Amino acid sequence: SQKIEQNSEALNIQEGKTATLTCNYTNYSPAYLQWYRQDPGRGPVFLLLIRENEKEKRKERLKVTFDTTLKQSLFHITASQPADSATYLCAPGDSGNTPLVFGKGTRLSVIA
Amino acid sequence: GAVVSQHPSRVICKSGTSVKIECRSLDFQATTMFWYRQFPKQSLMLMATSNEGSKATYEQGVEKDKFLINHASLTLSTLTVTSAHPEDSSFYICSAGKGATNEKLFFGSGTQLSVL
Protein backbone atom coordinates (compact mmCIF):
# COMPACT_ATOMS: atom_id res chain seq x y z
CA SER A 1 0.00 0.00 0.00
CA GLN A 2 1.03 3.60 -0.50
CA LYS A 3 3.10 5.08 2.24
CA ILE A 4 4.08 8.70 2.83
CA GLU A 5 6.68 9.64 5.40
CA GLN A 6 7.60 13.13 6.47
CA ASN A 7 11.01 13.20 8.06
CA SER A 8 10.18 14.37 11.52
CA GLU A 9 7.15 15.19 13.52
CA ALA A 10 8.65 18.44 14.73
CA LEU A 11 11.46 20.70 13.60
CA ASN A 12 12.81 23.70 15.50
CA ILE A 13 15.05 26.24 13.79
CA GLN A 14 16.41 29.68 14.46
CA GLU A 15 14.93 32.67 12.71
CA GLY A 16 16.80 33.52 9.54
CA LYS A 17 17.97 29.98 8.88
CA THR A 18 16.75 27.70 6.11
CA ALA A 19 14.24 25.05 7.11
CA THR A 20 14.34 21.81 5.14
CA LEU A 21 11.46 19.35 5.35
CA THR A 22 11.49 15.92 3.75
CA CYS A 23 8.73 13.85 2.21
CA ASN A 24 9.39 10.26 1.17
CA TYR A 25 6.90 7.98 -0.50
CA THR A 26 6.83 4.28 -1.32
CA ASN A 27 4.71 2.00 -3.49
CA TYR A 28 3.68 5.01 -5.51
CA SER A 29 4.60 6.79 -8.73
CA PRO A 30 2.94 10.18 -8.45
CA ALA A 31 2.51 12.51 -11.38
CA TYR A 32 3.00 15.45 -9.04
CA LEU A 33 3.50 16.29 -5.42
CA GLN A 34 1.86 19.08 -3.47
CA TRP A 35 2.80 20.90 -0.29
CA TYR A 36 0.30 22.49 2.04
CA ARG A 37 0.54 24.59 5.19
CA GLN A 38 -1.81 24.01 8.11
CA ASP A 39 -2.17 26.26 11.12
CA PRO A 40 -3.74 24.93 14.35
CA GLY A 41 -7.50 24.60 14.11
CA ARG A 42 -7.55 25.57 10.44
CA GLY A 43 -7.80 23.82 7.10
CA PRO A 44 -4.65 23.33 4.99
CA VAL A 45 -3.62 25.99 2.50
CA PHE A 46 -2.03 25.09 -0.84
CA LEU A 47 1.55 26.26 -1.27
CA LEU A 48 3.28 24.59 -4.20
CA LEU A 49 2.84 21.82 -6.73
CA ILE A 50 5.76 20.18 -8.52
CA ARG A 51 5.35 17.74 -11.39
CA GLU A 52 7.33 14.59 -12.01
CA ASN A 53 9.18 16.16 -14.92
CA GLU A 54 10.23 19.16 -12.85
CA LYS A 55 13.31 19.09 -10.66
CA GLU A 56 12.69 22.27 -8.75
CA LYS A 57 9.98 24.86 -8.16
CA ARG A 58 10.25 28.20 -6.40
CA LYS A 59 7.81 30.67 -4.94
CA GLU A 60 9.18 33.61 -3.01
CA ARG A 61 11.11 32.12 -0.06
CA LEU A 62 9.87 28.60 -0.78
CA LYS A 63 11.63 25.99 -2.86
CA VAL A 64 10.53 22.45 -3.60
CA THR A 65 12.51 19.67 -5.25
CA PHE A 66 11.24 16.37 -6.58
CA ASP A 67 13.46 13.34 -7.09
CA THR A 68 11.48 10.49 -8.60
CA THR A 69 14.48 8.16 -8.37
CA LEU A 70 14.83 8.67 -4.64
CA LYS A 71 11.04 8.96 -4.30
CA GLN A 72 11.54 12.09 -2.30
CA SER A 73 10.58 15.72 -2.19
CA LEU A 74 12.37 18.40 -0.21
CA PHE A 75 10.65 21.58 0.92
CA HIS A 76 12.84 24.54 1.83
CA ILE A 77 11.95 27.82 3.52
CA THR A 78 14.79 30.31 3.30
CA ALA A 79 15.25 33.22 5.69
CA SER A 80 12.68 31.64 7.97
CA GLN A 81 10.48 33.82 10.15
CA PRO A 82 8.40 33.07 13.25
CA ALA A 83 5.32 33.51 11.05
CA ASP A 84 6.42 30.44 9.10
CA SER A 85 5.71 28.31 12.18
CA ALA A 86 3.02 25.82 11.17
CA THR A 87 2.55 22.20 10.14
CA TYR A 88 3.55 21.41 6.58
CA LEU A 89 1.93 18.53 4.75
CA CYS A 90 2.99 16.79 1.59
CA ALA A 91 0.59 15.00 -0.73
CA PRO A 92 1.60 13.00 -3.80
CA GLY A 93 -1.04 12.86 -6.49
CA ASP A 94 -1.76 11.26 -9.85
CA SER A 95 -3.21 12.72 -13.01
CA GLY A 96 -6.65 11.32 -12.41
CA ASN A 97 -9.23 11.88 -9.78
CA THR A 98 -7.74 9.67 -7.09
CA PRO A 99 -8.24 11.49 -3.80
CA LEU A 100 -5.16 12.99 -2.24
CA VAL A 101 -3.47 11.17 0.60
CA PHE A 102 -1.53 13.35 2.99
CA GLY A 103 1.56 12.73 5.04
CA LYS A 104 1.37 13.22 8.82
CA GLY A 105 3.06 16.54 8.48
CA THR A 106 6.06 18.23 10.05
CA ARG A 107 5.42 20.83 12.71
CA LEU A 108 7.90 23.64 12.14
CA SER A 109 8.73 26.11 14.88
CA VAL A 110 10.85 29.11 13.98
CA ILE A 111 12.37 30.62 17.08
CA ALA A 112 13.13 34.33 17.20
CA GLY B 1 -8.10 32.48 -5.32
CA ALA B 2 -10.98 30.14 -4.71
CA VAL B 3 -12.83 30.10 -1.41
CA VAL B 4 -14.38 27.16 0.36
CA SER B 5 -16.61 28.03 3.26
CA GLN B 6 -17.33 25.50 5.99
CA HIS B 7 -19.93 25.89 8.70
CA PRO B 8 -20.14 25.60 11.65
CA SER B 9 -16.58 26.06 12.84
CA ARG B 10 -17.30 24.48 16.19
CA VAL B 11 -20.12 22.39 17.56
CA ILE B 12 -20.71 20.75 20.90
CA CYS B 13 -23.51 18.24 21.10
CA LYS B 14 -24.91 15.53 23.32
CA SER B 15 -24.32 11.89 22.55
CA GLY B 16 -27.01 10.49 20.26
CA THR B 17 -27.76 13.69 18.39
CA SER B 18 -27.03 14.33 14.71
CA VAL B 19 -24.83 17.12 13.45
CA LYS B 20 -24.79 18.58 9.96
CA ILE B 21 -21.71 20.27 8.53
CA GLU B 22 -21.93 22.38 5.39
CA CYS B 23 -19.22 22.95 2.82
CA ARG B 24 -19.70 25.56 0.10
CA SER B 25 -17.54 26.61 -2.79
CA LEU B 26 -18.18 30.35 -2.94
CA ASP B 27 -16.74 31.43 -6.26
CA PHE B 28 -16.40 28.27 -8.29
CA GLN B 29 -18.29 25.10 -9.06
CA ALA B 30 -17.07 21.89 -7.49
CA THR B 31 -18.12 18.65 -9.09
CA THR B 32 -16.19 16.77 -6.47
CA MET B 33 -15.60 17.57 -2.82
CA PHE B 34 -13.64 15.59 -0.29
CA TRP B 35 -14.31 15.10 3.39
CA TYR B 36 -11.43 14.51 5.78
CA ARG B 37 -11.19 13.86 9.50
CA GLN B 38 -8.22 14.80 11.61
CA PHE B 39 -7.40 13.77 15.17
CA PRO B 40 -4.94 15.84 17.23
CA LYS B 41 -1.40 15.70 15.85
CA GLN B 42 -2.47 13.22 13.20
CA SER B 43 -2.69 13.46 9.45
CA LEU B 44 -5.80 14.21 7.45
CA MET B 45 -7.69 10.97 6.93
CA LEU B 46 -9.90 10.84 3.87
CA MET B 47 -13.41 9.79 4.77
CA ALA B 48 -15.27 10.05 1.50
CA THR B 49 -15.44 11.62 -1.93
CA SER B 50 -18.60 13.56 -2.56
CA ASN B 51 -19.82 13.69 -6.16
CA GLU B 52 -22.46 16.14 -7.29
CA GLY B 53 -25.65 14.37 -8.24
CA SER B 54 -24.52 10.90 -7.27
CA LYS B 55 -23.67 8.79 -4.25
CA ALA B 56 -20.57 9.46 -2.28
CA THR B 57 -17.63 7.07 -2.36
CA TYR B 58 -16.57 6.08 1.13
CA GLU B 59 -13.14 4.97 2.23
CA GLN B 60 -12.69 1.57 3.80
CA GLY B 61 -13.75 1.54 7.41
CA VAL B 62 -15.98 4.62 7.18
CA GLU B 63 -19.62 3.83 7.90
CA LYS B 64 -21.79 5.35 5.20
CA ASP B 65 -24.92 5.12 7.35
CA LYS B 66 -23.24 7.05 10.10
CA PHE B 67 -21.61 9.73 7.97
CA LEU B 68 -24.24 10.81 5.48
CA ILE B 69 -22.99 12.89 2.59
CA ASN B 70 -25.18 14.88 0.25
CA HIS B 71 -23.86 16.84 -2.73
CA ALA B 72 -27.03 18.26 -4.19
CA SER B 73 -25.51 21.16 -6.09
CA LEU B 74 -22.21 22.17 -7.63
CA THR B 75 -21.49 24.49 -4.73
CA LEU B 76 -22.72 22.63 -1.66
CA SER B 77 -21.85 19.37 0.04
CA THR B 78 -23.04 18.39 3.49
CA LEU B 79 -21.78 15.83 5.97
CA THR B 80 -24.19 14.64 8.65
CA VAL B 81 -22.82 12.74 11.60
CA THR B 82 -25.78 10.69 12.74
CA SER B 83 -26.24 9.56 16.33
CA ALA B 84 -22.92 11.06 17.30
CA HIS B 85 -20.87 9.47 20.05
CA PRO B 86 -17.81 10.75 21.94
CA GLU B 87 -15.49 8.76 19.67
CA ASP B 88 -16.77 10.82 16.74
CA SER B 89 -15.25 13.92 18.31
CA SER B 90 -12.73 15.18 15.79
CA PHE B 91 -11.82 17.95 13.38
CA TYR B 92 -13.72 17.56 10.10
CA ILE B 93 -12.50 19.36 6.99
CA CYS B 94 -13.88 19.55 3.47
CA SER B 95 -12.01 20.41 0.31
CA ALA B 96 -12.69 21.00 -3.35
CA GLY B 97 -10.69 21.46 -6.51
CA LYS B 98 -11.45 23.89 -9.31
CA GLY B 99 -10.60 21.52 -12.12
CA ALA B 100 -11.17 17.90 -12.94
CA THR B 101 -8.09 16.80 -11.01
CA ASN B 102 -7.01 17.08 -7.41
CA GLU B 103 -4.41 19.72 -8.08
CA LYS B 104 -4.45 22.70 -5.76
CA LEU B 105 -7.23 21.75 -3.43
CA PHE B 106 -8.98 24.47 -1.51
CA PHE B 107 -9.94 23.58 2.02
CA GLY B 108 -12.65 24.81 4.32
CA SER B 109 -11.64 26.13 7.72
CA GLY B 110 -12.76 22.94 9.43
CA THR B 111 -15.35 21.99 12.02
CA GLN B 112 -14.34 20.94 15.51
CA LEU B 113 -16.95 18.49 16.74
CA SER B 114 -17.12 17.66 20.42
CA VAL B 115 -19.61 15.02 21.49
CA LEU B 116 -20.35 14.92 25.21
PDB file of C-alpha atoms in Angstrom, chain B:
ATOM      1  CA  GLY B   1      -8.101  32.483  -5.325  1.00  0.00           C
ATOM      2  CA  ALA B   2     -10.981  30.140  -4.706  1.00  0.00           C
ATOM      3  CA  VAL B   3     -12.827  30.105  -1.408  1.00  0.00           C
ATOM      4  CA  VAL B   4     -14.381  27.161   0.360  1.00  0.00           C
ATOM      5  CA  SER B   5     -16.609  28.030   3.256  1.00  0.00           C
ATOM      6  CA  GLN B   6     -17.334  25.498   5.989  1.00  0.00           C
ATOM      7  CA  HIS B   7     -19.931  25.892   8.700  1.00  0.00           C
ATOM      8  CA  PRO B   8     -20.144  25.603  11.649  1.00  0.00           C
ATOM      9  CA  SER B   9     -16.583  26.065  12.845  1.00  0.00           C
ATOM     10  CA  ARG B  10     -17.298  24.477  16.185  1.00  0.00           C
ATOM     11  CA  VAL B  11     -20.116  22.385  17.561  1.00  0.00           C
ATOM     12  CA  ILE B  12     -20.710  20.749  20.901  1.00  0.00           C
ATOM     13  CA  CYS B  13     -23.511  18.238  21.102  1.00  0.00           C
ATOM     14  CA  LYS B  14     -24.907  15.528  23.316  1.00  0.00           C
ATOM     15  CA  SER B  15     -24.322  11.891  22.550  1.00  0.00           C
ATOM     16  CA  GLY B  16     -27.011  10.495  20.264  1.00  0.00           C
ATOM     17  CA  THR B  17     -27.761  13.692  18.386  1.00  0.00           C
ATOM     18  CA  SER B  18     -27.034  14.331  14.714  1.00  0.00           C
ATOM     19  CA  VAL B  19     -24.830  17.116  13.455  1.00  0.00           C
ATOM     20  CA  LYS B  20     -24.795  18.584   9.955  1.00  0.00           C
ATOM     21  CA  ILE B  21     -21.706  20.272   8.530  1.00  0.00           C
ATOM     22  CA  GLU B  22     -21.929  22.376   5.388  1.00  0.00           C
ATOM     23  CA  CYS B  23     -19.220  22.952   2.823  1.00  0.00           C
ATOM     24  CA  ARG B  24     -19.699  25.558   0.101  1.00  0.00           C
ATOM     25  CA  SER B  25     -17.537  26.605  -2.795  1.00  0.00           C
ATOM     26  CA  LEU B  26     -18.183  30.346  -2.937  1.00  0.00           C
ATOM     27  CA  ASP B  27     -16.743  31.430  -6.264  1.00  0.00           C
ATOM     28  CA  PHE B  28     -16.405  28.266  -8.289  1.00  0.00           C
ATOM     29  CA  GLN B  29     -18.291  25.100  -9.061  1.00  0.00           C
ATOM     30  CA  ALA B  30     -17.066  21.889  -7.492  1.00  0.00           C
ATOM     31  CA  THR B  31     -18.119  18.647  -9.091  1.00  0.00           C
ATOM     32  CA  THR B  32     -16.194  16.770  -6.468  1.00  0.00           C
ATOM     33  CA  MET B  33     -15.605  17.568  -2.822  1.00  0.00           C
ATOM     34  CA  PHE B  34     -13.640  15.591  -0.290  1.00  0.00           C
ATOM     35  CA  TRP B  35     -14.309  15.100   3.391  1.00  0.00           C
ATOM     36  CA  TYR B  36     -11.433  14.511   5.777  1.00  0.00           C
ATOM     37  CA  ARG B  37     -11.194  13.862   9.498  1.00  0.00           C
ATOM     38  CA  GLN B  38      -8.218  14.802  11.610  1.00  0.00           C
ATOM     39  CA  PHE B  39      -7.398  13.768  15.167  1.00  0.00           C
ATOM     40  CA  PRO B  40      -4.941  15.841  17.231  1.00  0.00           C
ATOM     41  CA  LYS B  41      -1.404  15.705  15.848  1.00  0.00           C
ATOM     42  CA  GLN B  42      -2.469  13.218  13.195  1.00  0.00           C
ATOM     43  CA  SER B  43      -2.695  13.456   9.447  1.00  0.00           C
ATOM     44  CA  LEU B  44      -5.796  14.214   7.449  1.00  0.00           C
ATOM     45  CA  MET B  45      -7.688  10.972   6.933  1.00  0.00           C
ATOM     46  CA  LEU B  46      -9.898  10.844   3.869  1.00  0.00           C
ATOM     47  CA  MET B  47     -13.411   9.787   4.773  1.00  0.00           C
ATOM     48  CA  ALA B  48     -15.274  10.053   1.497  1.00  0.00           C
ATOM     49  CA  THR B  49     -15.442  11.618  -1.927  1.00  0.00           C
ATOM     50  CA  SER B  50     -18.604  13.561  -2.556  1.00  0.00           C
ATOM     51  CA  ASN B  51     -19.819  13.686  -6.159  1.00  0.00           C
ATOM     52  CA  GLU B  52     -22.458  16.136  -7.294  1.00  0.00           C
ATOM     53  CA  GLY B  53     -25.652  14.372  -8.241  1.00  0.00           C
ATOM     54  CA  SER B  54     -24.516  10.899  -7.272  1.00  0.00           C
ATOM     55  CA  LYS B  55     -23.675   8.794  -4.254  1.00  0.00           C
ATOM     56  CA  ALA B  56     -20.566   9.461  -2.284  1.00  0.00           C
ATOM     57  CA  THR B  57     -17.634   7.070  -2.357  1.00  0.00           C
ATOM     58  CA  TYR B  58     -16.571   6.084   1.134  1.00  0.00           C
ATOM     59  CA  GLU B  59     -13.144   4.974   2.225  1.00  0.00           C
ATOM     60  CA  GLN B  60     -12.691   1.568   3.796  1.00  0.00           C
ATOM     61  CA  GLY B  61     -13.746   1.543   7.414  1.00  0.00           C
ATOM     62  CA  VAL B  62     -15.984   4.617   7.177  1.00  0.00           C
ATOM     63  CA  GLU B  63     -19.623   3.832   7.898  1.00  0.00           C
ATOM     64  CA  LYS B  64     -21.787   5.347   5.196  1.00  0.00           C
ATOM     65  CA  ASP B  65     -24.920   5.121   7.349  1.00  0.00           C
ATOM     66  CA  LYS B  66     -23.237   7.053  10.102  1.00  0.00           C
ATOM     67  CA  PHE B  67     -21.614   9.733   7.975  1.00  0.00           C
ATOM     68  CA  LEU B  68     -24.240  10.809   5.478  1.00  0.00           C
ATOM     69  CA  ILE B  69     -22.989  12.886   2.587  1.00  0.00           C
ATOM     70  CA  ASN B  70     -25.176  14.879   0.250  1.00  0.00           C
ATOM     71  CA  HIS B  71     -23.863  16.845  -2.727  1.00  0.00           C
ATOM     72  CA  ALA B  72     -27.035  18.260  -4.193  1.00  0.00           C
ATOM     73  CA  SER B  73     -25.505  21.157  -6.091  1.00  0.00           C
ATOM     74  CA  LEU B  74     -22.210  22.170  -7.625  1.00  0.00           C
ATOM     75  CA  THR B  75     -21.494  24.493  -4.728  1.00  0.00           C
ATOM     76  CA  LEU B  76     -22.715  22.630  -1.659  1.00  0.00           C
ATOM     77  CA  SER B  77     -21.855  19.367   0.042  1.00  0.00           C
ATOM     78  CA  THR B  78     -23.042  18.389   3.492  1.00  0.00           C
ATOM     79  CA  LEU B  79     -21.783  15.834   5.973  1.00  0.00           C
ATOM     80  CA  THR B  80     -24.188  14.641   8.649  1.00  0.00           C
ATOM     81  CA  VAL B  81     -22.815  12.738  11.596  1.00  0.00           C
ATOM     82  CA  THR B  82     -25.783  10.690  12.738  1.00  0.00           C
ATOM     83  CA  SER B  83     -26.240   9.560  16.327  1.00  0.00           C
ATOM     84  CA  ALA B  84     -22.915  11.061  17.300  1.00  0.00           C
ATOM     85  CA  HIS B  85     -20.871   9.465  20.054  1.00  0.00           C
ATOM     86  CA  PRO B  86     -17.814  10.749  21.944  1.00  0.00           C
ATOM     87  CA  GLU B  87     -15.488   8.756  19.674  1.00  0.00           C
ATOM     88  CA  ASP B  88     -16.772  10.823  16.739  1.00  0.00           C
ATOM     89  CA  SER B  89     -15.254  13.919  18.309  1.00  0.00           C
ATOM     90  CA  SER B  90     -12.725  15.177  15.794  1.00  0.00           C
ATOM     91  CA  PHE B  91     -11.819  17.955  13.379  1.00  0.00           C
ATOM     92  CA  TYR B  92     -13.723  17.563  10.101  1.00  0.00           C
ATOM     93  CA  ILE B  93     -12.498  19.356   6.988  1.00  0.00           C
ATOM     94  CA  CYS B  94     -13.877  19.552   3.474  1.00  0.00           C
ATOM     95  CA  SER B  95     -12.005  20.409   0.314  1.00  0.00           C
ATOM     96  CA  ALA B  96     -12.685  21.000  -3.351  1.00  0.00           C
ATOM     97  CA  GLY B  97     -10.687  21.464  -6.508  1.00  0.00           C
ATOM     98  CA  LYS B  98     -11.451  23.888  -9.314  1.00  0.00           C
ATOM     99  CA  GLY B  99     -10.596  21.523 -12.119  1.00  0.00           C
ATOM    100  CA  ALA B 100     -11.168  17.901 -12.942  1.00  0.00           C
ATOM    101  CA  THR B 101      -8.093  16.804 -11.015  1.00  0.00           C
ATOM    102  CA  ASN B 102      -7.010  17.082  -7.411  1.00  0.00           C
ATOM    103  CA  GLU B 103      -4.414  19.719  -8.081  1.00  0.00           C
ATOM    104  CA  LYS B 104      -4.445  22.704  -5.764  1.00  0.00           C
ATOM    105  CA  LEU B 105      -7.233  21.746  -3.432  1.00  0.00           C
ATOM    106  CA  PHE B 106      -8.985  24.466  -1.509  1.00  0.00           C
ATOM    107  CA  PHE B 107      -9.941  23.584   2.023  1.00  0.00           C
ATOM    108  CA  GLY B 108     -12.646  24.808   4.323  1.00  0.00           C
ATOM    109  CA  SER B 109     -11.637  26.128   7.718  1.00  0.00           C
ATOM    110  CA  GLY B 110     -12.759  22.943   9.426  1.00  0.00           C
ATOM    111  CA  THR B 111     -15.350  21.994  12.022  1.00  0.00           C
ATOM    112  CA  GLN B 112     -14.341  20.941  15.507  1.00  0.00           C
ATOM    113  CA  LEU B 113     -16.949  18.486  16.736  1.00  0.00           C
ATOM    114  CA  SER B 114     -17.117  17.661  20.425  1.00  0.00           C
ATOM    115  CA  VAL B 115     -19.614  15.023  21.494  1.00  0.00           C
ATOM    116  CA  LEU B 116     -20.347  14.920  25.209  1.00  0.00           C
TER     117      LEU B 116
END
